[in-house]
Amino acid sequence: MITATPQHLRVLNGSFVVEHAEDEANSLAGPWISLVRAPEGLTVVREWRAGDTVEDGDVWVALYSGDTAHGLDVPGMLALLLSPLAEGGVPVFVASTYNADLILVPRDRVRDAADVLRARGHRIDL
């Protein structure tokens, strides 16, 4: 079992979509919150805008762990959050930064995510 300090997460304003960048230059210039370049291309997490053509399940809410920033040498911090979400059947998309983790959950599952994380001792500000 992973043991670490419970974390404090807050919900960032807005809703987000996760996309594979077809037009990389346009994506880089747009209102993104996270960019990840991998061998298969650029993944963009950006704000969802009214009029975007996405399925409702493809609109995400971002939980941000920046209020419990930790060093890169602290093991298990992300697993401590993702394990209960997986056990609760909550899908996630994760982008990590030097200081924190950005955990996206489907907009219609944010309360479920908060409930399972709170049950494990984490603090979630909705």
Tab-separated table of C-alpha atoms in Angstrom, residues 11-94:
chain	number	residue	atom	x	y	z
A	11	VAL	CA	-10.999	22.423	-9.363
A	12	LEU	CA	-9.703	24.858	-11.952
A	13	ASN	CA	-12.170	27.247	-13.556
A	14	GLY	CA	-13.700	26.138	-16.815
A	15	SER	CA	-14.043	22.871	-18.668
A	16	PHE	CA	-11.485	21.285	-20.954
A	17	VAL	CA	-11.088	19.026	-23.988
A	18	VAL	CA	-8.203	16.711	-24.845
A	19	GLU	CA	-7.193	16.621	-28.501
A	20	HIS	CA	-4.543	15.278	-30.817
A	21	ALA	CA	-3.207	18.375	-32.611
A	22	GLU	CA	-3.956	18.213	-36.323
A	23	ASP	CA	-2.756	21.785	-36.839
A	24	GLU	CA	0.195	22.108	-34.502
A	25	ALA	CA	0.910	25.793	-35.157
A	26	ASN	CA	-2.724	26.731	-34.456
A	27	SER	CA	-2.763	24.603	-31.299
A	28	LEU	CA	0.392	26.233	-29.952
A	29	ALA	CA	-1.130	29.681	-30.450
A	30	GLY	CA	-4.450	28.754	-28.832
A	31	PRO	CA	-5.664	28.828	-25.209
A	32	TRP	CA	-4.104	25.582	-23.973
A	33	ILE	CA	-3.454	24.515	-20.378
A	34	SER	CA	-1.182	21.568	-21.215
A	35	LEU	CA	0.821	20.410	-24.221
A	36	VAL	CA	2.506	17.017	-24.386
A	37	ARG	CA	4.729	16.083	-27.316
A	38	ALA	CA	5.195	12.363	-27.896
A	39	PRO	CA	6.416	10.288	-30.851
A	40	GLU	CA	2.868	10.138	-32.258
A	41	GLY	CA	2.395	13.898	-32.123
A	42	LEU	CA	1.154	16.704	-29.921
A	43	THR	CA	-1.611	16.259	-27.358
A	44	VAL	CA	-3.378	19.467	-26.356
A	45	VAL	CA	-5.534	20.101	-23.302
A	46	ARG	CA	-7.435	23.313	-23.901
A	47	GLU	CA	-10.487	25.122	-22.646
A	48	TRP	CA	-13.801	23.831	-23.962
A	49	ARG	CA	-15.748	26.516	-25.765
A	50	ALA	CA	-19.466	26.637	-26.423
A	51	GLY	CA	-19.935	25.440	-29.970
A	52	ASP	CA	-17.097	22.887	-29.840
A	53	THR	CA	-18.307	19.666	-31.401
A	54	VAL	CA	-17.465	17.077	-28.742
A	55	GLU	CA	-19.471	14.414	-27.000
A	56	ASP	CA	-20.489	15.325	-23.436
A	57	GLY	CA	-18.214	12.611	-22.019
A	58	ASP	CA	-15.297	14.285	-23.779
A	59	VAL	CA	-15.577	17.463	-21.705
A	60	TRP	CA	-13.325	17.339	-18.667
A	61	VAL	CA	-12.902	19.133	-15.343
A	62	ALA	CA	-9.393	19.686	-14.017
A	63	LEU	CA	-8.341	18.798	-10.476
A	64	TYR	CA	-5.039	20.524	-9.673
A	65	SER	CA	-2.698	19.343	-6.931
A	66	GLY	CA	-0.548	22.487	-6.881
A	67	ASP	CA	-1.646	23.345	-3.351
A	68	THR	CA	0.259	20.262	-2.160
A	69	ALA	CA	3.378	20.763	-4.253
A	70	HIS	CA	6.046	18.143	-3.637
A	71	GLY	CA	9.519	17.256	-4.790
A	72	LEU	CA	10.093	14.934	-7.706
A	73	ASP	CA	11.728	12.449	-5.341
A	74	VAL	CA	8.542	11.794	-3.324
A	75	PRO	CA	7.233	8.389	-4.412
A	76	GLY	CA	3.575	7.560	-4.857
A	77	MET	CA	2.004	11.023	-4.850
A	78	LEU	CA	0.170	10.564	-8.149
A	79	ALA	CA	-0.643	6.918	-7.445
A	80	LEU	CA	-2.218	8.009	-4.168
A	81	LEU	CA	-4.760	9.966	-6.236
A	82	LEU	CA	-5.190	7.681	-9.223
A	83	SER	CA	-5.678	4.395	-7.362
A	84	PRO	CA	-8.927	5.431	-5.636
A	85	LEU	CA	-10.216	6.994	-8.857
A	86	ALA	CA	-9.572	3.733	-10.722
A	87	GLU	CA	-11.237	1.735	-7.948
A	88	GLY	CA	-14.219	4.110	-8.168
A	89	GLY	CA	-14.463	3.628	-11.938
A	90	VAL	CA	-13.672	7.287	-12.681
A	91	PRO	CA	-11.794	7.778	-15.984
A	92	VAL	CA	-8.839	10.172	-15.902
A	93	PHE	CA	-6.416	11.969	-18.159
A	94	VAL	CA	-3.269	13.197	-16.425
